Coordinates of C-alpha atoms in Angstrom, one line a residue:
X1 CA -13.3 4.5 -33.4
X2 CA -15.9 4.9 -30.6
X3 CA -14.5 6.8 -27.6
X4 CA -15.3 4.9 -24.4
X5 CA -18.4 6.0 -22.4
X6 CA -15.9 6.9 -19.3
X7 CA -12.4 7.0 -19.0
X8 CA -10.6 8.5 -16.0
X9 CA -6.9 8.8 -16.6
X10 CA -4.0 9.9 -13.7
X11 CA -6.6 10.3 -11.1
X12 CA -5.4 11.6 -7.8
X13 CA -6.8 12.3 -4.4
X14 CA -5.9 13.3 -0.9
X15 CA -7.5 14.2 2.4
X16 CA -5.4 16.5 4.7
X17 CA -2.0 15.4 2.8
X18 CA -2.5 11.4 2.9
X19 CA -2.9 10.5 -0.6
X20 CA -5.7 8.3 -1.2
X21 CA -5.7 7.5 -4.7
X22 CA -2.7 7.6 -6.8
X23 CA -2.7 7.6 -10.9
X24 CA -6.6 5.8 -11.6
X25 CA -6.2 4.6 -15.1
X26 CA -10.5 3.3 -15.6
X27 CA -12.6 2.6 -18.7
X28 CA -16.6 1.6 -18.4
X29 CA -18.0 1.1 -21.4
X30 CA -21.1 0.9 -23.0
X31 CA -23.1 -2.5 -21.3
X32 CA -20.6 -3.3 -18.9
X33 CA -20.9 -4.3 -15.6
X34 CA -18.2 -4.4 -13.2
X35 CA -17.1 -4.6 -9.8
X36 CA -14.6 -2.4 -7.9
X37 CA -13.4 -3.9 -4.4
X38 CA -10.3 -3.4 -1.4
X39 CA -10.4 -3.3 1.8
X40 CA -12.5 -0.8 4.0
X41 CA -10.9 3.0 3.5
X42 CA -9.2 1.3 0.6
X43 CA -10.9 4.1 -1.6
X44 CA -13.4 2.7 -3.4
X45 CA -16.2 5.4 -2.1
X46 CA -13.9 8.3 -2.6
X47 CA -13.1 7.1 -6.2
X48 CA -16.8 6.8 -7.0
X49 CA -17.2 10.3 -5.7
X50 CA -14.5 11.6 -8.4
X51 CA -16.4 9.7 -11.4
X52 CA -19.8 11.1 -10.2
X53 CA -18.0 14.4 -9.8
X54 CA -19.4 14.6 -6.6
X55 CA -15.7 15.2 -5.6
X56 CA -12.9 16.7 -7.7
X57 CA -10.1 14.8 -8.4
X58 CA -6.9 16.8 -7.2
X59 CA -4.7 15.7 -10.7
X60 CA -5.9 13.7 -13.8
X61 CA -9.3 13.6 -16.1
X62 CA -12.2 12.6 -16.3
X63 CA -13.7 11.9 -20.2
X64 CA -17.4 11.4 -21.1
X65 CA -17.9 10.0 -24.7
X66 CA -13.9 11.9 -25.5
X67 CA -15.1 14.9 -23.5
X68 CA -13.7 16.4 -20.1
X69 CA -16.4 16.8 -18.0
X70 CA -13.9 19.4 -16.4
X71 CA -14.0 21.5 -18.6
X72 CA -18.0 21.7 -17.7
X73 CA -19.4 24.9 -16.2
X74 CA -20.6 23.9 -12.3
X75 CA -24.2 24.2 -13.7
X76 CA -23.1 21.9 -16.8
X77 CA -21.9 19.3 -14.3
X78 CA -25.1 19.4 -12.1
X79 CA -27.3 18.5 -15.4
X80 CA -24.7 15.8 -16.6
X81 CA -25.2 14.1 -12.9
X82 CA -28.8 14.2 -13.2
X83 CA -29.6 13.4 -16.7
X84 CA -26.5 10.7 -17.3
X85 CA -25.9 9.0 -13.3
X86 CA -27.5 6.9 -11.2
X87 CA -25.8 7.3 -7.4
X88 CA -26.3 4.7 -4.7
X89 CA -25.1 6.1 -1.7
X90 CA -23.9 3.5 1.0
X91 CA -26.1 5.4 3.9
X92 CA -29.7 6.0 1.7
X93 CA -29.8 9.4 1.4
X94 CA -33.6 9.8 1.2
X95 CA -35.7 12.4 2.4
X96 CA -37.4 12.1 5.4
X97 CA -40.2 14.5 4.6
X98 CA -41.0 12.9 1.0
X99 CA -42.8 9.7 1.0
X100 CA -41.1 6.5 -1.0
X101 CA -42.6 7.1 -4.4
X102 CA -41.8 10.8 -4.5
X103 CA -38.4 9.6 -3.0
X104 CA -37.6 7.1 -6.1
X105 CA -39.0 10.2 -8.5
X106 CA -36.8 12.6 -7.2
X107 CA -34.3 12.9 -10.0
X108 CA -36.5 13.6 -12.4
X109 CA -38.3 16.3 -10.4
X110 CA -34.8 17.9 -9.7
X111 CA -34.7 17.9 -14.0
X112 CA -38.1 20.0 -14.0
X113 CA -41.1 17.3 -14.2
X114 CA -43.6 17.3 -11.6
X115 CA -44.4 14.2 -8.9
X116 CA -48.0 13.8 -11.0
X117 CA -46.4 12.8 -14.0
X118 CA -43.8 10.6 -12.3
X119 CA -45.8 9.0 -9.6
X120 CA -47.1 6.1 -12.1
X121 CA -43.1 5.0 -12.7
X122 CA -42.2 5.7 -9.0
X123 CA -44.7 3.0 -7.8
X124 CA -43.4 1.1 -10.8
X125 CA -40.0 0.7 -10.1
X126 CA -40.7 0.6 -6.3
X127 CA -42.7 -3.1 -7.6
X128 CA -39.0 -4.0 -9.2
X129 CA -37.7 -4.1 -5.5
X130 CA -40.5 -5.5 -3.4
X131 CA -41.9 -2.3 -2.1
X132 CA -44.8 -0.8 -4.0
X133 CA -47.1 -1.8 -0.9
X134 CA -45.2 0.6 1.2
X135 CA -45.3 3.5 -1.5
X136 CA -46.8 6.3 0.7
X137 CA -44.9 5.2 4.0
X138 CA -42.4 7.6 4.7
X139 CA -38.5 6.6 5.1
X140 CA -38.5 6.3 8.8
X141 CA -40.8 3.5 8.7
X142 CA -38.7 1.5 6.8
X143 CA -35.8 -0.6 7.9
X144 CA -32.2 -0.2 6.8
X145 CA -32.0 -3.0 3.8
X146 CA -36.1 -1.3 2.8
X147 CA -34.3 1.8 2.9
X148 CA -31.3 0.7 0.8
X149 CA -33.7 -0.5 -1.8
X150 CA -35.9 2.5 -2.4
X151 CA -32.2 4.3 -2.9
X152 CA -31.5 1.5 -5.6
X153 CA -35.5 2.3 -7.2
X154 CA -34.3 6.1 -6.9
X155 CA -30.9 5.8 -8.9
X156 CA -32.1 3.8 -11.5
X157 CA -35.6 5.4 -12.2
X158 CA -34.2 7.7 -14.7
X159 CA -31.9 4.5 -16.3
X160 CA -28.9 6.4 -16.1
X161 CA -26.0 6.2 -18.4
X162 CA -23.8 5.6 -15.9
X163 CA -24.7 3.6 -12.9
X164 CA -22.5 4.0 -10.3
X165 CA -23.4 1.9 -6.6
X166 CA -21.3 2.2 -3.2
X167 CA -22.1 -1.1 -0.9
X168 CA -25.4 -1.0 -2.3
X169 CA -26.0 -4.9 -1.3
X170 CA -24.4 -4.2 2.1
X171 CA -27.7 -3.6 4.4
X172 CA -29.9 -6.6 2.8
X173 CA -30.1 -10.6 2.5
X174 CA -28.9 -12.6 -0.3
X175 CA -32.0 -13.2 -1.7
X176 CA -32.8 -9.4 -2.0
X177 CA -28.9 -8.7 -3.2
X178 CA -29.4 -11.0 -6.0
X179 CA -32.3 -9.2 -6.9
X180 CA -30.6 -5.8 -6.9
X181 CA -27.9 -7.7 -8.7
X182 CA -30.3 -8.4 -11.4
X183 CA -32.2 -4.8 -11.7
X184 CA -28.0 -3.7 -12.4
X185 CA -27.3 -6.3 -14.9
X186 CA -30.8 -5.9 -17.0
X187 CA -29.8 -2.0 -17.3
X188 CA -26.5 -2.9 -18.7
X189 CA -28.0 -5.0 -21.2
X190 CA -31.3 -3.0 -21.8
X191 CA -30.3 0.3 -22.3
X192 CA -26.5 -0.3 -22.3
X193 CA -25.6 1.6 -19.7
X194 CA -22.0 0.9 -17.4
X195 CA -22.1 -0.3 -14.3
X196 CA -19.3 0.3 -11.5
X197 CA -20.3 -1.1 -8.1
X198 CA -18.2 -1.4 -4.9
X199 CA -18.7 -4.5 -2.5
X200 CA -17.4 -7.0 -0.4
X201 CA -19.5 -9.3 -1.8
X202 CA -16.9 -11.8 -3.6
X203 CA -20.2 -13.9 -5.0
X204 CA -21.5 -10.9 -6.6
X205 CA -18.6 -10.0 -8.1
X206 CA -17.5 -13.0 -10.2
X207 CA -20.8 -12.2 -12.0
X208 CA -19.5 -8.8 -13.8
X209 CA -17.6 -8.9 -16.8
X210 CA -14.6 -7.2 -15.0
X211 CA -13.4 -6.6 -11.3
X212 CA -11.4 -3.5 -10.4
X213 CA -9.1 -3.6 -7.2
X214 CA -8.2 -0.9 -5.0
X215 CA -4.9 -1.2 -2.7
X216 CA -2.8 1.3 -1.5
X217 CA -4.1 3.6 -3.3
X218 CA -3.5 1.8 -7.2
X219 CA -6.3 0.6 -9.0
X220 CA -5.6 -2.9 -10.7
X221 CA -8.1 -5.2 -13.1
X222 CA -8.7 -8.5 -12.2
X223 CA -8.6 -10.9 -14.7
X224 CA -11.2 -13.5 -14.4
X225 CA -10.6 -17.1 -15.3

């Protein structure tokens, strides 16, 4: 039998002795989107730190395709991140010196290509969310919501494995988050990669195929009717 593409078993975390998150029992797998929500400070961006192991858990695992990405060297780690996950930070993350295009082919020149070869794509996927015409603007032209969706273009130019997205619908209208909404679901079903975003956004929600919940610290699946 298949191992899962994720599983996180007995996951822990705590910030200056207040646990956050107590025993996170998650599986993604292959094609799957779903939907992780609670409350604000619920969680929900710590526990997508742990799975992106942007964080370390304090207790528990974390398995890749059966594996323990713990038991990665540091460097191992780093090249898992870039080559397997797409990150959608809640507050952009770009960089102010790069323009949008080169922003959006960042991942793939922190994996050794050069902006040359990726500049075609870039442009590409910044067309997919309504901003090719702003391609050589830099990010302090942009507004929030433009700003949130060159970070979407960015995390899923390489079409990551594992897609993982923290408010990433937060900053823009409903027209533009059912866009977004759309780029997540065609990955899933394209290239089979899992999905795991956070929102408050109830709407969006109901369209995964699962919904996680995050209260007092215990993660619970929703079961949808």
């Amino acid at each position: 039998m298949e191992s899962p593409l994720l599983h996180a078993t007995k996951l822990s975390k705590s910030y200056a002795g207040r646990p956050i998150l107590r025993e996170i029992e998650l599986t993604l797998e292959k094609g799957q989107v779903c939907a992780l929500i609670g409350h604000s400070g619920s969680g929900k961006t710590t526990l997508l730190y742990l799975l992106a192991l942007l964080e370390r858990a304090d207790q528990g695992e974390i398995l890749w395709k059966g594996q323990s990405l713990y038991s990665l060297s540091a460097r191992e780690q780093a090249r898992w991140r870039n080559r397997e996950v797409g990150f959608v930070f809640q507050f952009f993350h770009l960089v102010a010196e790069l323009n949008l295009w080169e922003n959006v082919a960042l991942p793939a020149i922190l994996a050794g290509a050069s902006f040359r070869s990726q500049k075609k794509k870039a442009i590409e996927w910044l067309e997919r969310v309504g901003l090719a015409h702003r391609a050589y603007d830099l990010p302090s032209r942009l507004s929030g919501g433009e700003q949130q969706r060159v970070a979407i273009a960015r995390a899923l130019f390489q079409e990551p494995t594992l897609v993982l997205a923290d408010e990433p619908t937060g900053n823009l209208d409903s027209e533009q988050a059912q866009e977004v909404w759309g780029l997540f679901m065609s990955l899933a079903q394209q290239q089979g990669s899992a999905v795991l975003v956070a929102t408050h956004n109830l709407h969006l929600a109901q369209q995964t195929q699962a919904i996680f919940q995050l209260e007092r610290g215990r993660l619970r699946k929703i079961e949808l009717a």
